[in-house]
Coordinates of C-alpha atoms and ligand atoms in Angstrom, one line a residue:
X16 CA 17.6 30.8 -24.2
X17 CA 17.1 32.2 -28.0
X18 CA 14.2 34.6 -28.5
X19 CA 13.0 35.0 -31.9
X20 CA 11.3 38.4 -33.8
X21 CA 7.9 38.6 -34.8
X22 CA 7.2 41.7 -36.7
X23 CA 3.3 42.9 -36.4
X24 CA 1.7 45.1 -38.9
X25 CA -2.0 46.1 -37.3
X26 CA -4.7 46.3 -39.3
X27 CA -7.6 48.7 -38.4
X28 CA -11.1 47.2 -38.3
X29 CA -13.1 47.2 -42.1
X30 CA -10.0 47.6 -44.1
X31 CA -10.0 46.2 -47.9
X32 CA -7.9 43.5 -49.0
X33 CA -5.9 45.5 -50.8
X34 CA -4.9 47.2 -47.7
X35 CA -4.8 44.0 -46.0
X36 CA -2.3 42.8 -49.0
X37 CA -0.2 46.1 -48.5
X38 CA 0.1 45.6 -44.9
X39 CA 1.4 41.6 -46.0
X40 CA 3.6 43.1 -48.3
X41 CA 5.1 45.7 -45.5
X42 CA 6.1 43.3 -42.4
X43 CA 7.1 41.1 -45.1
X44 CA 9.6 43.8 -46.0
X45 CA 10.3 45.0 -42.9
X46 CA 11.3 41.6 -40.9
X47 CA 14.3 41.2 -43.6
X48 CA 13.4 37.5 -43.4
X49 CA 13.2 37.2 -47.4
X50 CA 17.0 37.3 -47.8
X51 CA 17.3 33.9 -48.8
X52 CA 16.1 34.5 -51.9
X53 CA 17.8 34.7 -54.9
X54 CA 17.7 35.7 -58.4
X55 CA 15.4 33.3 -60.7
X56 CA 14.6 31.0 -57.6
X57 CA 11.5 29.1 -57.7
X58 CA 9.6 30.4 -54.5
X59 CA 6.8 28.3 -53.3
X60 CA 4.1 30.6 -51.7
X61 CA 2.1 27.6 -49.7
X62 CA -1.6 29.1 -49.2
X63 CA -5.5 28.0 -48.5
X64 CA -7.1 29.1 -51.5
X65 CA -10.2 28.2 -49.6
X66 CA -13.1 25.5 -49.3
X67 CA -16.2 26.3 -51.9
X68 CA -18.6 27.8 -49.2
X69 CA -16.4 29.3 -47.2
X70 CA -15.9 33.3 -47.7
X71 CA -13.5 33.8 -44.7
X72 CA -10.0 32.7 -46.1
X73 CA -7.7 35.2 -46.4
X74 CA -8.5 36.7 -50.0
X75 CA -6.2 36.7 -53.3
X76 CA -4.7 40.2 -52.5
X77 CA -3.1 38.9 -49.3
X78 CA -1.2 36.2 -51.6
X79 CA -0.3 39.3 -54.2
X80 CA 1.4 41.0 -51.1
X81 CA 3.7 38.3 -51.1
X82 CA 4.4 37.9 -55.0
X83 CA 5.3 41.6 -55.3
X84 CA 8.4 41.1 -52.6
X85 CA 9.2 37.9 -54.5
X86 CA 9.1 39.3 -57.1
X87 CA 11.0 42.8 -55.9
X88 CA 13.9 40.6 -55.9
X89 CA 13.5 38.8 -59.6
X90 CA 12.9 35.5 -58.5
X91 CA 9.8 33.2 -59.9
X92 CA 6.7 32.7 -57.4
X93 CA 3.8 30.1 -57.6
X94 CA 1.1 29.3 -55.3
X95 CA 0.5 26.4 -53.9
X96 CA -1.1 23.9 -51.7
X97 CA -1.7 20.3 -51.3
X98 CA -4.1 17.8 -51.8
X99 CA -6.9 17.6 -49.0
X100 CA -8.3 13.9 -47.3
X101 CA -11.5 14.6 -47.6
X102 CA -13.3 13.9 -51.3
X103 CA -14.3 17.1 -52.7
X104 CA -13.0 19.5 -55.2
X105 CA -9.5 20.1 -53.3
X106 CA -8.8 16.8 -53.2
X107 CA -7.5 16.8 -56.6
X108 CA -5.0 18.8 -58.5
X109 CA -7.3 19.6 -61.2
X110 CA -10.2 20.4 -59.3
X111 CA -8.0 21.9 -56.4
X112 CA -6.5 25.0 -59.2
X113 CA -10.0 25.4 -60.2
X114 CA -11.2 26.6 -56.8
X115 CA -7.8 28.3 -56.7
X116 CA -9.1 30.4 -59.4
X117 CA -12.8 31.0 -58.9
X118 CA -11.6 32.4 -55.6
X119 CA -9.2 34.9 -57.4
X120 CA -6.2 33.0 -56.8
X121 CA -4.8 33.7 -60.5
X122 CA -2.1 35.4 -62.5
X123 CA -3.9 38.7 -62.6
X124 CA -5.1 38.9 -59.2
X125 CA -2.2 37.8 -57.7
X126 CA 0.6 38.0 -60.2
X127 CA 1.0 34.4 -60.2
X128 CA -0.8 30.9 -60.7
X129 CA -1.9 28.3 -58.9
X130 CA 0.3 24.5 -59.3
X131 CA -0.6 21.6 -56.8
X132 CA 1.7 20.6 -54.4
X133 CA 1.1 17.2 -54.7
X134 CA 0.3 16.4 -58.4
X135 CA -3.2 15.1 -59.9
X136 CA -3.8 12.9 -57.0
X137 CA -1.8 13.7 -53.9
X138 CA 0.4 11.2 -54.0
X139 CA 3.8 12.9 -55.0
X140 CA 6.1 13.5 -52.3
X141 CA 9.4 13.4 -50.7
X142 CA 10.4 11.6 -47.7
X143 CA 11.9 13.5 -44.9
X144 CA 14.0 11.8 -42.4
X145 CA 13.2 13.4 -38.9
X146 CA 14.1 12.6 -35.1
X147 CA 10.2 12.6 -33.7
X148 CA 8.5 10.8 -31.3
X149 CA 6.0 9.6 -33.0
X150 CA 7.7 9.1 -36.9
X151 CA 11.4 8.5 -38.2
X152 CA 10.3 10.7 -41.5
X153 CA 7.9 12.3 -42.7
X154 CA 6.0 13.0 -46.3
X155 CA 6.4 16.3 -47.9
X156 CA 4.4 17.5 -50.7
X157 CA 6.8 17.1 -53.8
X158 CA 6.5 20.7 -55.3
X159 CA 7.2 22.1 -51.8
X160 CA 9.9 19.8 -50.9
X161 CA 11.6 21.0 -54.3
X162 CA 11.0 24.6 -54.4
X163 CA 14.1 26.8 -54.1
X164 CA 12.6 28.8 -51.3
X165 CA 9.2 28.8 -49.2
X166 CA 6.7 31.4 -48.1
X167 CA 4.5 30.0 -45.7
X168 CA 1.2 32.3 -45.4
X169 CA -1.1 31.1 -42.8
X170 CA -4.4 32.3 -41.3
X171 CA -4.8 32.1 -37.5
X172 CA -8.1 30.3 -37.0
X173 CA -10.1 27.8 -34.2
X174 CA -9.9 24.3 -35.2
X175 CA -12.1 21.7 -35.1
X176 CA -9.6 18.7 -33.6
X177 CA -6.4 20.6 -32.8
X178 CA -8.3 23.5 -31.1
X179 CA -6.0 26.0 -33.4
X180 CA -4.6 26.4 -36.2
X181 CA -2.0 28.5 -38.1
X182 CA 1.6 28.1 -38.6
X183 CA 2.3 24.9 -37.4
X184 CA -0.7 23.4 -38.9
X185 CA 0.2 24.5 -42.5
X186 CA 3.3 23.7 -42.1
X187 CA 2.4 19.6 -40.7
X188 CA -0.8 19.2 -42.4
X189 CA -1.0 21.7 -45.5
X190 CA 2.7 20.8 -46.8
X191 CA 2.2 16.9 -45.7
X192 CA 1.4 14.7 -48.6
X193 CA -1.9 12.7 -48.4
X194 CA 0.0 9.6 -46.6
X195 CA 1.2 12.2 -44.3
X196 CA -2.4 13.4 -43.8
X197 CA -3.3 10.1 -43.0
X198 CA -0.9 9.3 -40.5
X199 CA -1.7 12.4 -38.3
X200 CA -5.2 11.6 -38.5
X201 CA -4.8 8.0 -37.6
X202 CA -5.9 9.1 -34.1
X203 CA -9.0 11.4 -34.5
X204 CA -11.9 9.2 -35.1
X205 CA -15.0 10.4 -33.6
X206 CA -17.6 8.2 -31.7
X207 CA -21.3 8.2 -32.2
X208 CA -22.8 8.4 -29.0
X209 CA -26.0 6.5 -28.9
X210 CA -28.3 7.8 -26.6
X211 CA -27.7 11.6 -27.6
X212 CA -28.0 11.0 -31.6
X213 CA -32.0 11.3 -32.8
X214 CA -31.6 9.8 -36.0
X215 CA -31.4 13.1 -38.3
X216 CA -29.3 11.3 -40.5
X217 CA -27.0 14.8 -41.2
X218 CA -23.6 12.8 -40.7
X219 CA -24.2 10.1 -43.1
X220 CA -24.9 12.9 -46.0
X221 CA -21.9 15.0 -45.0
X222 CA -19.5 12.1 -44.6
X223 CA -16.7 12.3 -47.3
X224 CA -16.2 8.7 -47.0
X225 CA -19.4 7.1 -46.9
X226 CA -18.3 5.8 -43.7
X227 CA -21.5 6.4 -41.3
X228 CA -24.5 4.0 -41.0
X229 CA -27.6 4.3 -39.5
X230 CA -29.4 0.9 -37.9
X231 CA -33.0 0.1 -38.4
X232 CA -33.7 3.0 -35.9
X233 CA -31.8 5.3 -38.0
X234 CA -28.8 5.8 -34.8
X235 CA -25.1 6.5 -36.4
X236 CA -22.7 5.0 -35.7
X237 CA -18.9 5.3 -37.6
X238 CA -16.9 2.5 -39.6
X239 CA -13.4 2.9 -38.2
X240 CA -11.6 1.9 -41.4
X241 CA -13.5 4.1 -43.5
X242 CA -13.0 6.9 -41.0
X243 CA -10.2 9.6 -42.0
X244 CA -10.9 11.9 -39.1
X245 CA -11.8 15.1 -40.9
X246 CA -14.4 15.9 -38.7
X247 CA -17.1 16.7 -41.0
X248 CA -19.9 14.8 -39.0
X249 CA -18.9 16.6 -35.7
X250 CA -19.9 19.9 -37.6
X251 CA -23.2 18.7 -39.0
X252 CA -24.5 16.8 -35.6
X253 CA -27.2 19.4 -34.1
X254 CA -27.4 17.1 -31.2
X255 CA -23.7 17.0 -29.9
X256 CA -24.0 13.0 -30.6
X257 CA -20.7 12.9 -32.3
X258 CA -17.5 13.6 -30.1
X259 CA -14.0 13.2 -30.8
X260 CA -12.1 11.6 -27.8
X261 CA -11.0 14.6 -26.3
X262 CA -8.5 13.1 -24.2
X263 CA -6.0 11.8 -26.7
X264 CA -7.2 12.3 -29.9
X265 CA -5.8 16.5 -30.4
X266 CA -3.1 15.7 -28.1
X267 CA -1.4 13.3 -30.5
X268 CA -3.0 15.1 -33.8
X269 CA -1.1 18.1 -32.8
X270 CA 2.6 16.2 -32.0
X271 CA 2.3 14.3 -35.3
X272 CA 1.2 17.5 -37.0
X273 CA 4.4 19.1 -35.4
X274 CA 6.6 16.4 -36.1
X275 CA 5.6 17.2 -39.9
X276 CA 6.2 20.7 -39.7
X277 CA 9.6 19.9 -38.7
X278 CA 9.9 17.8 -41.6
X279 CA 9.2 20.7 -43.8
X280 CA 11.6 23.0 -42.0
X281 CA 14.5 20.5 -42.2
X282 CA 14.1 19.8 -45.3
X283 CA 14.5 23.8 -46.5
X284 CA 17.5 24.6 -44.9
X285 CA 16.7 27.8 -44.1
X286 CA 15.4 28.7 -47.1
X287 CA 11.8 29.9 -45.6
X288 CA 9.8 32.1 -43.7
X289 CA 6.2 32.5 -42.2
X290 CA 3.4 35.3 -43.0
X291 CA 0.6 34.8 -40.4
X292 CA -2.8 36.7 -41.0
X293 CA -4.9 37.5 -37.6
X294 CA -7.6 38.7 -39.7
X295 CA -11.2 37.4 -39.7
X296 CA -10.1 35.2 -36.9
X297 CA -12.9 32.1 -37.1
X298 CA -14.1 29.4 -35.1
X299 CA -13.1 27.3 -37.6
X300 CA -10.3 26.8 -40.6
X301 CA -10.8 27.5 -44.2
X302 CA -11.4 23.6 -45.0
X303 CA -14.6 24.2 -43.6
X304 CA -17.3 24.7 -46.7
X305 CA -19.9 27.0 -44.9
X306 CA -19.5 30.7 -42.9
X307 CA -17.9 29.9 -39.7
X308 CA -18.5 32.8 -36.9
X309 CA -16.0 34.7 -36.2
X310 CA -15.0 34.8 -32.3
X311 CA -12.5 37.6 -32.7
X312 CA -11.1 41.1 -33.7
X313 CA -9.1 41.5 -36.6
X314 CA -5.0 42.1 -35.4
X315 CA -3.2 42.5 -38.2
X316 CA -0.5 40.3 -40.3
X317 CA 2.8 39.2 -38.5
X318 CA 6.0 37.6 -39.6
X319 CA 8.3 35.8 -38.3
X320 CA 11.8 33.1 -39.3
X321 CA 10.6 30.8 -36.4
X322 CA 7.2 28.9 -37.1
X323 CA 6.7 28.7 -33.1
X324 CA 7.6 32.3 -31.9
X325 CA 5.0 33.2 -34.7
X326 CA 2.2 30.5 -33.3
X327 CA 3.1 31.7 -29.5
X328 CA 2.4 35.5 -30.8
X329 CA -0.9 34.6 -32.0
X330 CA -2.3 32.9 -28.5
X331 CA -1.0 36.0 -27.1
X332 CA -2.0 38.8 -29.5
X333 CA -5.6 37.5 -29.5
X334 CA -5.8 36.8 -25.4
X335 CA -4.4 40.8 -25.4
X336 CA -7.3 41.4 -27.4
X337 CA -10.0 39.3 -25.9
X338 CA -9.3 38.3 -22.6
X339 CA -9.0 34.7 -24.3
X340 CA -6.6 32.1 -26.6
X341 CA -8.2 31.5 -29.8
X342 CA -8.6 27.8 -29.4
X343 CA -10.7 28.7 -26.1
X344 CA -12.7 31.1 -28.2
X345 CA -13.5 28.6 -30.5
X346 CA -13.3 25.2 -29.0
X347 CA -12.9 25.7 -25.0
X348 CA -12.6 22.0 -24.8
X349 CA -9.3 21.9 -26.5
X350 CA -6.2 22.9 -25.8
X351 CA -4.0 24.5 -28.7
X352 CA -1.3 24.9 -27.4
X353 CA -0.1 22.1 -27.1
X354 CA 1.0 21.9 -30.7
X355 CA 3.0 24.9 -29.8
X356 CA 4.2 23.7 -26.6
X357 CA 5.4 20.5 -28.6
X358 CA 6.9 22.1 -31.4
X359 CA 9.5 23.8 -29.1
X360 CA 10.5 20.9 -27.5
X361 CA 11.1 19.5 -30.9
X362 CA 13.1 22.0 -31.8
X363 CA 11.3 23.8 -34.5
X364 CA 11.6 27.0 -32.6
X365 CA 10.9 28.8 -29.0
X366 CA 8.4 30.6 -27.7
X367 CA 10.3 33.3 -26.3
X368 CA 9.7 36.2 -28.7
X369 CA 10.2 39.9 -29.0
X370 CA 7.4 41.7 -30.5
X371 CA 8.1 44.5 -33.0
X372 CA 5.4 46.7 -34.7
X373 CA 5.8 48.1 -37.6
Ligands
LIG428 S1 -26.0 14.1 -37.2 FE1 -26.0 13.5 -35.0 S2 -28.1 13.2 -34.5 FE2 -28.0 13.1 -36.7 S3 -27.7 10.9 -37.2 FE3 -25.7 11.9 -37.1 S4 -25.0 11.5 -35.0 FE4 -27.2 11.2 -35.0
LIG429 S1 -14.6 12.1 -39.3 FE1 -16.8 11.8 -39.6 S2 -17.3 12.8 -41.6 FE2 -15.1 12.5 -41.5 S3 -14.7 10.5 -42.4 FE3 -14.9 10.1 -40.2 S4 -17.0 9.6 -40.0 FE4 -16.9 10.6 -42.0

């Protein structure tokens, strides 16, 4: 059976993000796995520039780590990211580069700009033909599907509805086009229940979609169609009223979220690898718009040509740490690892890694 490298540069606790950007810049380096770049290639550097309200992504100088070894070898970086479900300011290219920059993502912070993945209105893509379980192909945001190379920098973080996420999930959900989105959502629509919700009202404001109403007694309850499953409402209920359906709804999120990923590494031939920061390590993922507690200590930045090994390190660099996966940290109800688990059988990569610091 294969085993694949993953290269770990530790961080110490309270460094800057310059340091944390030198210490991207120096696994990067050292794991070798940006040979596939050539002169003058257009490399994709696909980032979370970061929900308004939330101060936890990982910061601008992380993403100038990268450019410098993209640059180091005269080929032509942008950053980049895809359209999000939910309405908001990222859920339009225009808006989306304007967050981009307010949170430093710009040429002189980073040494490149900000271009959407997936045009004005998420809707330009390429289709991926894949072997899944659950899709024939899969949508890939255009500009990522057309790069000539891709960096894919993550942050390890809880999740909300697929207990983690990191590598896999910005590979399948962050490079997915908004039809793609859709489709892995289709399973993850929360129920109201009644006798626990007191009528606050706090899921029909938050709601993206408008898709909540209350009855004459002011109890929630969720319009199905309207639903996209981002999960918004779940993280406004005080009362624990609003569940997703624990026992099917991640499970399948996570293969269809896999299935994409491996849509995305088809599709680049290759041409890729995978930065993964374990630094401010949340309970929840940067899509979030408010502080989300952080359940661990920082670990450093690893690197790694398979997308799995990388996603295996993390559960084990952070139990090392804490005793504990980071999906029980932040969700003990879910189990991320399944998405990991999944991904190997796929084929997207193995578990079975060697660990080298550096
Ligand atoms: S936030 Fe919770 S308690 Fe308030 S209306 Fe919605 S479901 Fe009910
Ligand atoms: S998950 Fe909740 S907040 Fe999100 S669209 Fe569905 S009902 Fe609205």
């Amino acid at each position: 059976m294969n085993t694949a490298k993953v290269f770990l540069r530790r961080v110490c606790a309270a460094e800057s993000p310059e340091q944390w950007g030198q210490a991207a810049q120096d696994v990067l380096e050292a794991s070798q796995t940006l040979e596939f770049i050539r002169k003058r290639d257009l490399i994709a550097v696909k980032l979370h520039v970061g929900e308004p309200g939330t101060t936890t992504f990982l910061p601008a100088e992380v993403a100038a780590g990268v450019v410098r070894c993209i640059r180091a070898r005269e080929a032509r970086p942008f950053l980049t990211d895809s359209c999000v479900l939910y309405s908001g300011p990222r859920s339009n290219g225009a808006e989306h580069a304007e967050v981009a920059a307010r949170h430093g993502f710009c040429l002189e912070r980073t040494g490149a700009v900000f271009v959407p993945a997936d045009g004005l209105e998420g809707n330009q893509e390429r289709i991926v033909g894949i072997d899944g379980n659950h899709f024939r192909e899969v949508g890939v945001a255009a500009l990522i599907a057309d790069a000539d190379g891709l960096v894919v920098l993550s942050h390890a973080t809880g999740h909300l509805s697929a207990g983690y996420g990191g590598t896999i999930k910005n590979l399948g959900m962050g490079c997915a086009s908004r039809k793609g989105k859709l489709l892995q959502h289709s399973d993850t629509k929360p129920r109201i229940r009644r006798d626990a919700c007191t009528a606050c009202g706090a899921c029909v404001e938050a709601c993206p979609e408008r898709a909540i109403m209350q009855d004459a007694q002011g109890i929630a309850a969720i319009d199905d169609p309207l639903c996209i499953g981002c999960g918004e409402c779940i993280a406004q209920c005080r009362s624990d009223a609003v569940r997703f359906r624990w026992d099917s709804a991640s499970h399948a999120m996570q293969e269809k979220m896999a299935e994409h990923a491996l849509g995305v590494v088809r599709h680049a031939k290759g041409r890729l690898t995978f930065l993964l920061g374990l630094v401010n390590l949340t309970q929840d993922c940067d899509c979030m718009g408010c502080r989300s507690p952080i359940v661990a200590r920082d670990i450093g930045f690893a690197v790694s040509s398979d997308p799995v090994a990388l996603d295996q390190a993390a559960f084990e660099l952070v139990r090392a740490a804490e005793n504990q996966t980071l999906d029980k940290l932040s969700y003990p109800l879910l189990d991320g690892a399944h998405q990991v688990e999944y991904a190997e059988r796929l084929g997207l990569g193995t578990r079975r890694f060697e660990l080298i610091e550096v």
